[in-house]
Short mmCIF file of C-alpha atoms in Angstrom, two decimals:
data_model
loop_
_atom_site.label_atom_id
_atom_site.label_comp_id
_atom_site.label_asym_id
_atom_site.label_seq_id
_atom_site.Cartn_x
_atom_site.Cartn_y
_atom_site.Cartn_z
CA MET A 32 109.56 55.64 3.44
CA THR A 33 106.56 54.11 1.78
CA ASP A 34 105.88 54.80 -1.89
CA PHE A 35 102.33 55.60 -2.75
CA VAL A 36 101.18 54.54 -6.27
CA ARG A 37 98.37 56.76 -7.73
CA ILE A 38 95.77 54.68 -9.41
CA PRO A 39 94.25 56.49 -12.25
CA ASP A 40 90.53 57.22 -12.13
CA GLN A 41 88.44 54.70 -13.90
CA LYS A 42 86.71 56.14 -16.93
CA ARG A 43 82.96 56.15 -16.73
CA SER A 44 81.18 54.71 -19.70
CA LEU A 45 78.73 56.62 -21.83
CA PHE A 46 75.96 54.60 -20.15
CA GLU A 47 77.02 55.63 -16.77
CA ALA A 48 76.28 59.33 -17.46
CA PRO A 49 73.70 61.05 -15.45
CA VAL A 50 71.38 61.24 -18.45
CA PHE A 51 71.02 57.51 -18.52
CA SER A 52 70.50 57.06 -14.75
CA GLU A 53 66.69 57.20 -14.83
CA GLY A 54 64.03 57.21 -17.48
CA PHE A 55 62.82 60.80 -17.06
CA ARG A 56 66.17 62.11 -18.07
CA VAL A 57 66.00 60.48 -21.53
CA PHE A 58 62.29 60.47 -22.36
CA PHE A 59 61.20 63.83 -20.86
CA PRO A 60 63.55 66.08 -23.03
CA LEU A 61 62.84 63.83 -26.03
CA THR A 62 59.21 64.31 -25.62
CA ALA A 63 59.43 68.01 -25.15
CA LEU A 64 61.78 68.34 -28.13
CA TYR A 65 59.49 66.28 -30.38
CA ALA A 66 56.37 68.22 -29.22
CA LEU A 67 58.13 71.29 -30.24
CA PHE A 68 59.39 69.94 -33.54
CA SER A 69 56.07 68.38 -34.44
CA ILE A 70 53.84 71.48 -33.75
CA VAL A 71 56.31 73.73 -35.75
CA ILE A 72 56.24 71.33 -38.68
CA TRP A 73 52.58 70.75 -38.49
CA GLY A 74 51.82 74.54 -38.44
CA LEU A 75 53.96 75.20 -41.46
CA VAL A 76 52.31 72.38 -43.27
CA LEU A 77 48.90 73.63 -42.65
CA ALA A 78 49.92 77.19 -43.58
CA ASP A 79 51.16 75.83 -46.89
CA VAL A 80 54.69 76.99 -46.15
CA LEU A 81 55.95 73.33 -46.11
CA PRO A 82 54.67 70.44 -48.25
CA MET A 83 53.53 67.22 -46.41
CA PRO A 84 56.66 64.88 -46.74
CA PHE A 85 54.31 61.99 -47.91
CA ASP A 86 51.06 61.62 -49.50
CA ALA A 87 48.69 61.24 -46.64
CA ASP A 88 45.98 63.08 -44.57
CA PRO A 89 48.06 65.45 -42.51
CA LEU A 90 45.39 65.69 -39.92
CA LEU A 91 45.37 61.91 -39.21
CA PHE A 92 49.16 61.75 -39.09
CA HIS A 93 49.53 64.79 -36.87
CA GLN A 94 47.22 63.10 -34.42
CA TYR A 95 48.98 59.77 -34.80
CA GLU A 96 52.43 61.17 -33.94
CA MET A 97 51.12 63.15 -30.97
CA PHE A 98 49.67 60.01 -29.60
CA PHE A 99 52.28 57.38 -30.43
CA GLY A 100 55.28 59.76 -30.40
CA VAL A 101 54.84 62.52 -27.89
CA PHE A 102 52.42 61.05 -25.40
CA ALA A 103 53.83 57.55 -25.52
CA GLY A 104 57.30 58.99 -24.99
CA ALA A 105 56.14 60.83 -21.83
CA MET A 106 54.40 57.66 -20.68
CA ALA A 107 57.57 55.68 -21.09
CA GLY A 108 59.50 58.19 -19.17
CA PHE A 109 57.02 58.20 -16.41
CA LEU A 110 56.71 54.42 -16.06
CA THR A 111 60.57 53.70 -16.41
CA THR A 112 61.09 56.22 -13.64
CA ALA A 113 58.20 55.32 -11.28
CA LEU A 114 58.13 51.59 -11.64
CA PRO A 115 61.48 50.76 -9.93
CA SER A 116 60.35 52.48 -6.68
CA TRP A 117 56.76 51.03 -6.92
CA SER A 118 57.90 47.53 -7.39
CA ASN A 119 61.20 47.66 -5.30
CA THR A 120 63.22 46.54 -8.32
CA PRO A 121 66.53 47.88 -9.85
CA LYS A 122 66.41 51.04 -11.79
CA ILE A 123 65.80 50.94 -15.52
CA ALA A 124 68.98 52.66 -16.60
CA GLY A 125 72.37 52.47 -18.55
CA ALA A 126 72.39 50.56 -21.76
CA GLN A 127 68.74 49.33 -21.32
CA LEU A 128 67.51 52.78 -21.00
CA ALA A 129 69.62 54.15 -23.84
CA GLY A 130 68.32 51.25 -25.97
CA LEU A 131 64.69 52.18 -25.36
CA GLY A 132 65.40 55.82 -26.20
CA ALA A 133 67.08 54.75 -29.43
CA LEU A 134 63.94 52.64 -30.40
CA TRP A 135 61.74 55.71 -29.78
CA LEU A 136 63.98 57.80 -31.97
CA ALA A 137 64.05 55.15 -34.72
CA GLY A 138 60.33 55.09 -34.78
CA ARG A 139 60.09 58.95 -35.15
CA VAL A 140 62.81 59.04 -37.94
CA ALA A 141 60.96 56.29 -39.75
CA PHE A 142 57.68 58.07 -39.51
CA TRP A 143 59.17 61.12 -41.39
CA LEU A 144 60.63 58.79 -43.99
CA LEU A 145 57.21 57.28 -44.80
CA GLY A 146 57.37 58.66 -48.24
CA VAL A 147 60.85 56.96 -48.78
CA LEU A 148 60.43 53.64 -47.02
CA PRO A 149 57.81 51.09 -47.57
CA ALA A 150 54.84 51.66 -45.04
CA PRO A 151 55.14 48.17 -43.60
CA ALA A 152 58.90 48.72 -42.76
CA VAL A 153 58.05 52.07 -41.07
CA PHE A 154 55.37 50.65 -38.90
CA VAL A 155 57.56 47.53 -37.93
CA VAL A 156 60.28 49.89 -36.83
CA GLN A 157 57.61 52.00 -34.82
CA ALA A 158 56.24 48.81 -33.28
CA LEU A 159 59.57 47.94 -31.79
CA PHE A 160 59.38 50.71 -29.17
CA PRO A 161 56.08 49.85 -27.54
CA ALA A 162 56.91 46.16 -27.71
CA ALA A 163 60.13 46.72 -25.79
CA VAL A 164 58.53 49.05 -23.28
CA LEU A 165 55.91 46.30 -22.67
CA PHE A 166 58.60 43.69 -22.25
CA ILE A 167 60.34 45.79 -19.60
CA VAL A 168 57.62 47.25 -17.56
CA LEU A 169 54.74 44.57 -17.69
CA PRO A 170 56.54 42.19 -15.19
CA ARG A 171 57.20 45.07 -12.82
CA LEU A 172 53.89 46.77 -13.10
CA TRP A 173 52.08 43.50 -12.17
CA GLN A 174 53.84 43.55 -8.81
CA THR A 175 52.55 47.10 -7.81
CA LYS A 176 49.49 48.49 -6.52
CA MET A 177 49.26 50.53 -9.79
CA ARG A 178 48.79 47.33 -11.75
CA HIS A 179 45.53 48.73 -13.14
CA LEU A 180 47.70 50.84 -15.49
CA LEU A 181 48.49 47.58 -17.31
CA TRP A 182 45.20 47.90 -19.32
CA PRO A 183 45.73 51.37 -20.84
CA VAL A 184 49.26 50.58 -21.53
CA LEU A 185 48.21 47.40 -23.42
CA LEU A 186 45.36 49.15 -25.13
CA LEU A 187 47.81 51.83 -26.44
CA PHE A 188 49.89 49.07 -28.02
CA ALA A 189 46.80 47.37 -29.50
CA ALA A 190 45.79 50.87 -30.88
CA GLN A 191 48.94 51.06 -32.64
CA LEU A 192 48.61 47.68 -34.22
CA MET A 193 45.11 48.44 -35.32
CA SER A 194 46.35 51.71 -36.88
CA PHE A 195 48.89 49.58 -38.96
CA TRP A 196 46.16 47.27 -40.04
CA GLU A 197 43.66 49.88 -40.95
CA LEU A 198 46.16 51.89 -42.96
CA SER A 199 47.15 48.77 -44.91
CA VAL A 200 43.57 47.78 -45.76
CA PHE A 201 41.52 51.04 -45.77
CA GLY A 202 44.22 53.70 -46.10
CA VAL A 203 43.12 55.43 -42.96
CA PHE A 204 43.22 54.55 -39.23
CA GLU A 205 40.59 56.54 -37.52
CA ARG A 206 39.47 53.64 -35.33
CA GLY A 207 43.00 53.04 -34.17
CA LEU A 208 43.26 56.64 -33.21
CA ALA A 209 39.96 56.44 -31.31
CA VAL A 210 41.35 53.59 -29.24
CA ALA A 211 44.48 55.45 -28.59
CA GLU A 212 42.69 58.58 -27.47
CA GLY A 213 40.66 56.55 -25.06
CA ALA A 214 43.69 54.60 -23.76
CA LEU A 215 45.74 57.85 -23.10
CA VAL A 216 42.69 59.54 -21.30
CA LEU A 217 42.37 56.36 -19.15
CA MET A 218 45.96 56.29 -18.48
CA VAL A 219 46.31 60.04 -17.51
CA LEU A 220 43.31 60.01 -15.30
CA THR A 221 44.74 56.85 -13.52
CA SER A 222 48.22 58.20 -13.23
CA LEU A 223 47.01 61.59 -11.93
CA ALA A 224 45.58 59.99 -8.82
CA PRO A 225 48.94 59.50 -6.87
CA ILE A 226 50.25 62.77 -8.27
CA THR A 227 47.34 64.74 -7.23
CA MET A 228 47.49 63.26 -3.76
CA VAL A 229 51.02 64.46 -3.30
CA ILE A 230 50.42 67.98 -4.87
CA VAL A 231 47.10 68.72 -3.06
CA ASN A 232 48.35 67.30 0.28
CA ASP A 233 51.46 69.56 -0.07
CA ALA A 234 49.01 72.51 -0.57
CA LEU A 235 47.06 71.55 2.52
CA SER A 236 50.18 71.11 4.70
CA THR A 237 49.68 74.66 6.18
CA ARG A 238 46.32 73.77 7.65
CA LYS A 239 46.26 73.03 11.35
CA ASP A 240 43.35 70.68 11.27
CA GLY A 241 45.28 67.82 9.60
CA ALA A 242 43.02 67.76 6.61
CA VAL A 243 43.98 65.14 3.95
CA PHE A 244 43.10 64.79 0.40
CA ILE A 245 42.20 61.32 -0.77
CA PRO A 246 40.60 61.01 -4.29
CA ARG A 247 37.83 58.41 -3.95
CA PRO A 248 38.43 55.37 -6.28
CA PRO A 249 34.56 54.92 -7.06
CA MET A 250 34.38 58.39 -8.62
CA ARG A 251 37.49 57.65 -10.74
CA ARG A 252 36.26 54.26 -11.67
CA ALA A 253 32.80 55.71 -12.87
CA ALA A 254 34.67 58.16 -15.05
CA LEU A 255 36.89 55.39 -16.55
CA PHE A 256 33.86 53.30 -17.21
CA CYS A 257 32.02 56.01 -19.02
CA ILE A 258 35.17 56.98 -21.14
CA THR A 259 35.72 53.28 -22.05
CA ALA A 260 32.02 53.15 -23.09
CA PHE A 261 32.28 56.31 -25.23
CA THR A 262 35.61 54.92 -26.84
CA LEU A 263 33.85 51.60 -27.66
CA ALA A 264 30.93 53.40 -29.24
CA LYS A 265 33.29 55.31 -31.50
CA VAL A 266 35.30 52.35 -32.54
CA LEU A 267 32.09 50.37 -33.22
CA GLY A 268 30.56 53.27 -35.30
CA ALA A 269 27.54 53.74 -32.99
CA SER A 270 24.94 56.40 -33.71
CA ASP A 271 25.82 60.01 -33.16
CA ALA A 272 23.05 60.10 -30.45
CA LEU A 273 24.55 57.20 -28.50
CA GLN A 274 28.05 58.66 -28.79
CA GLY A 275 26.65 62.00 -27.70
CA TRP A 276 25.03 60.74 -24.57
CA LEU A 277 28.09 58.63 -23.64
CA ALA A 278 30.39 61.72 -24.17
CA LEU A 279 28.04 63.59 -21.82
CA ALA A 280 28.15 60.96 -19.32
CA SER A 281 31.90 61.05 -19.48
CA ALA A 282 31.97 64.80 -18.79
CA CYS A 283 29.72 64.51 -15.79
CA ALA A 284 31.79 61.64 -14.38
CA VAL A 285 35.14 63.48 -14.84
CA LEU A 286 33.77 66.64 -13.20
CA ASN A 287 32.20 64.74 -10.46
CA MET A 288 35.74 63.68 -9.45
CA LEU A 289 36.37 67.36 -8.49
CA GLN A 290 34.23 67.03 -5.57
CA ASP A 291 37.12 65.59 -3.57
CA TRP A 292 39.07 68.72 -4.35
CA HIS A 293 36.76 71.20 -2.63
CA LEU A 294 38.72 71.68 0.48
CA PRO A 295 39.78 75.19 1.79
CA GLY A 296 43.45 75.59 0.83
CA ALA A 297 43.56 72.65 -1.64
CA LEU A 298 44.33 74.99 -4.54
CA ARG A 299 46.86 77.08 -2.65
CA THR A 300 49.91 76.12 -4.97
CA PRO A 301 50.20 76.67 -8.66
CA PHE A 302 50.66 72.90 -9.24
CA ALA A 303 47.34 72.24 -7.64
CA LYS A 304 45.70 74.93 -9.59
CA ALA A 305 47.00 73.72 -12.90
CA LEU A 306 46.06 69.97 -12.23
CA TYR A 307 42.47 71.09 -11.20
CA LEU A 308 42.15 72.83 -14.38
CA THR A 309 43.21 69.79 -16.23
CA TYR A 310 40.15 67.94 -14.93
CA TRP A 311 37.99 70.84 -16.05
CA PHE A 312 39.50 70.69 -19.51
CA PHE A 313 38.79 66.98 -19.83
CA GLY A 314 35.30 67.45 -18.67
CA ILE A 315 34.56 70.43 -20.85
CA GLY A 316 36.25 68.72 -23.79
CA PHE A 317 33.89 65.74 -23.41
CA ALA A 318 30.74 68.03 -23.02
CA MET A 319 31.76 70.00 -26.13
CA GLN A 320 31.88 66.71 -28.13
CA ALA A 321 28.52 65.69 -26.72
CA GLY A 322 27.08 69.03 -27.78
CA GLY A 323 28.33 68.66 -31.33
CA LEU A 324 27.23 64.94 -31.70
CA LEU A 325 23.70 65.81 -30.29
CA GLU A 326 23.55 68.91 -32.42
CA LEU A 327 23.09 71.14 -29.35
CA LEU A 328 26.16 73.20 -30.36
CA PRO A 329 27.40 74.40 -33.71
CA ALA A 330 28.98 71.71 -35.90
CA GLY A 331 32.50 72.70 -35.11
CA ALA A 332 31.93 71.91 -31.47
CA TYR A 333 32.97 68.35 -31.65
CA VAL A 334 36.45 69.23 -33.22
CA SER A 335 36.77 72.00 -30.66
CA GLY A 336 36.01 69.55 -27.86
CA GLN A 337 38.74 67.22 -29.16
CA HIS A 338 41.24 69.91 -29.21
CA MET A 339 40.33 70.91 -25.55
CA LEU A 340 40.63 67.39 -24.62
CA PHE A 341 44.04 66.90 -26.55
CA ILE A 342 45.67 70.20 -25.46
CA GLY A 343 43.94 71.17 -22.19
CA GLY A 344 43.56 67.60 -20.96
CA LEU A 345 46.38 65.27 -22.25
CA SER A 346 48.92 67.92 -23.14
CA LEU A 347 48.59 69.97 -20.02
CA ALA A 348 48.51 66.76 -17.90
CA THR A 349 51.61 65.55 -19.65
CA PHE A 350 53.33 68.84 -19.14
CA MET A 351 52.52 68.84 -15.43
CA VAL A 352 54.03 65.32 -15.04
CA LEU A 353 57.10 66.45 -17.02
CA ILE A 354 57.59 69.35 -14.49
CA ILE A 355 56.53 67.53 -11.21
CA ALA A 356 58.30 64.23 -11.85
CA GLY A 357 61.32 66.18 -13.31
CA LEU A 358 61.69 68.19 -10.18
CA ARG A 359 61.11 65.42 -7.61
CA HIS A 360 63.34 62.87 -9.23
CA ALA A 361 66.18 65.24 -9.97
CA GLY A 362 66.30 66.16 -6.28
CA TYR A 363 64.39 69.52 -6.26
CA SER A 364 61.61 70.64 -4.13
CA LEU A 365 58.04 71.30 -5.48
CA LYS A 366 58.49 74.87 -6.19
CA LEU A 367 57.38 75.95 -9.73
CA PRO A 368 60.27 77.47 -11.51
CA LYS A 369 59.46 80.74 -13.57
CA LEU A 370 60.11 79.46 -17.06
CA PRO A 371 57.96 76.31 -16.84
CA GLY A 372 55.42 78.45 -14.93
CA VAL A 373 55.07 80.76 -18.00
CA GLY A 374 54.99 77.55 -20.09
CA ILE A 375 51.89 76.27 -18.22
CA LEU A 376 50.17 79.58 -18.95
CA ALA A 377 51.14 79.38 -22.73
CA LEU A 378 49.70 75.89 -22.89
CA ILE A 379 46.49 76.88 -21.31
CA GLY A 380 46.34 79.88 -23.79
CA ALA A 381 47.00 77.44 -26.70
CA CYS A 382 44.15 75.19 -25.48
CA LEU A 383 41.69 78.11 -25.23
CA VAL A 384 42.65 79.60 -28.58
CA ARG A 385 42.50 76.44 -30.57
CA SER A 386 39.19 74.99 -29.01
CA LEU A 387 37.31 78.21 -28.50
CA GLY A 388 38.63 80.49 -31.14
CA PRO A 389 37.00 78.70 -34.16
CA LEU A 390 33.51 78.83 -32.41
CA PHE A 391 33.58 82.52 -31.24
CA VAL A 392 35.71 84.12 -34.07
CA PRO A 393 35.33 81.61 -37.08
CA ASP A 394 36.35 84.24 -39.64
CA LEU A 395 39.69 84.99 -38.09
CA ASN A 396 42.55 82.70 -38.55
CA ILE A 397 44.02 82.35 -35.08
CA MET A 398 45.55 78.91 -35.46
CA PRO A 399 49.09 80.26 -35.88
CA LEU A 400 48.71 81.88 -32.31
CA ALA A 401 47.59 78.49 -30.94
CA TRP A 402 50.58 76.69 -32.48
CA SER A 403 53.01 79.35 -31.31
CA LEU A 404 51.77 79.20 -27.65
CA PHE A 405 52.10 75.37 -27.75
CA ALA A 406 55.56 75.65 -29.08
CA LEU A 407 56.44 78.32 -26.60
CA ALA A 408 55.45 76.11 -23.65
CA PHE A 409 57.77 73.37 -24.53
CA THR A 410 60.60 75.73 -25.39
CA LEU A 411 60.48 77.25 -21.97
CA TYR A 412 60.33 73.82 -20.51
CA LEU A 413 63.56 72.74 -22.39
CA ILE A 414 65.41 75.87 -21.48
CA HIS A 415 64.92 75.24 -17.84
CA PHE A 416 65.13 71.42 -17.60
CA LEU A 417 67.49 70.38 -20.31
CA PRO A 418 70.56 71.33 -18.08
CA VAL A 419 68.86 69.66 -15.07
CA PHE A 420 68.61 66.30 -16.86
CA LEU A 421 72.26 66.39 -17.99
CA ARG A 422 73.73 66.80 -14.41
CA GLU A 423 73.67 64.79 -11.14
CA ASN A 424 70.70 65.07 -8.78
CA ALA A 425 70.51 68.23 -6.74
CA VAL A 426 70.37 68.14 -2.91
CA GLU A 427 67.79 70.56 -1.44
#
């Protein structure tokens, strides 16, 4: 009789856990958690419930952390997940992915210790994350058809360095933030092209005539050119009139991209509707900024336009990527779950309240409602997706 010896199961290391198998599993929940944390702290600071933890302009630092914390984290999750399949290279996973997540966390912790640690030390720690991301993704990105994403990624890193320099020399960093804003808008509009192709063609799949949605590159390039020119005008301190006309050109160019969407059935799914609305928010945001700069709208229109662009454009686009990429790469079909669906509505509500509220009801303090809706959106996202990211891929 043969004796069988049972070999004990090998223990999996921490870095072999599902959460470290792909970039979206690390950075999507971190992004959502930090968006929730930031907006709660920000709201309490502006409501005078909490003091600012360091002596600085809270508006500038709120914008800074949204750009280089929340949006940069989402960008890292998207790129580290998509690039391996785009470039036919090994996954960015395990200890390498954990290290990137640790650098991102270190940068966020360092930010909130700005009143304790020397500013140069804080910003050196923060610079480690984008430098590591560039080191990992640039060689792969160069091999893909999406290599034009190189420029906004590099521009975002340059914006962070510019912010460091401005803060140390002038005590503010408005030009660095202007570069970051432009880089993120360029990145989102570029990244949305393949995503919208998948989503809209899924919506068109029930048509019997075989209609296909293909966003025309010349329209996108025209929008990217106008936005780049508007960003450059802000950075160089051009006249309000020139900035206003360039903002108006950006609005027209973005809205012109929607011509490709006007196919019967293209907006059949909730995903398609939300992405379509994102372009409208970008366009109207630029138009409101133009109206404020050209004095065609009330003085507060410029700031309202910025928030429509930040919340309705950048934040909603980011939220949609977190949902769509989260579902697809975790093995689920493109069916909108209920909680994230309510989260989309909450984020749209936050955009409308924050951008239009000060113009139509200036005497009413509705900012807490906007912050609450923003926080609700990311809370609902986390409730649904956090368990998804911690377990193995589903099979549907």
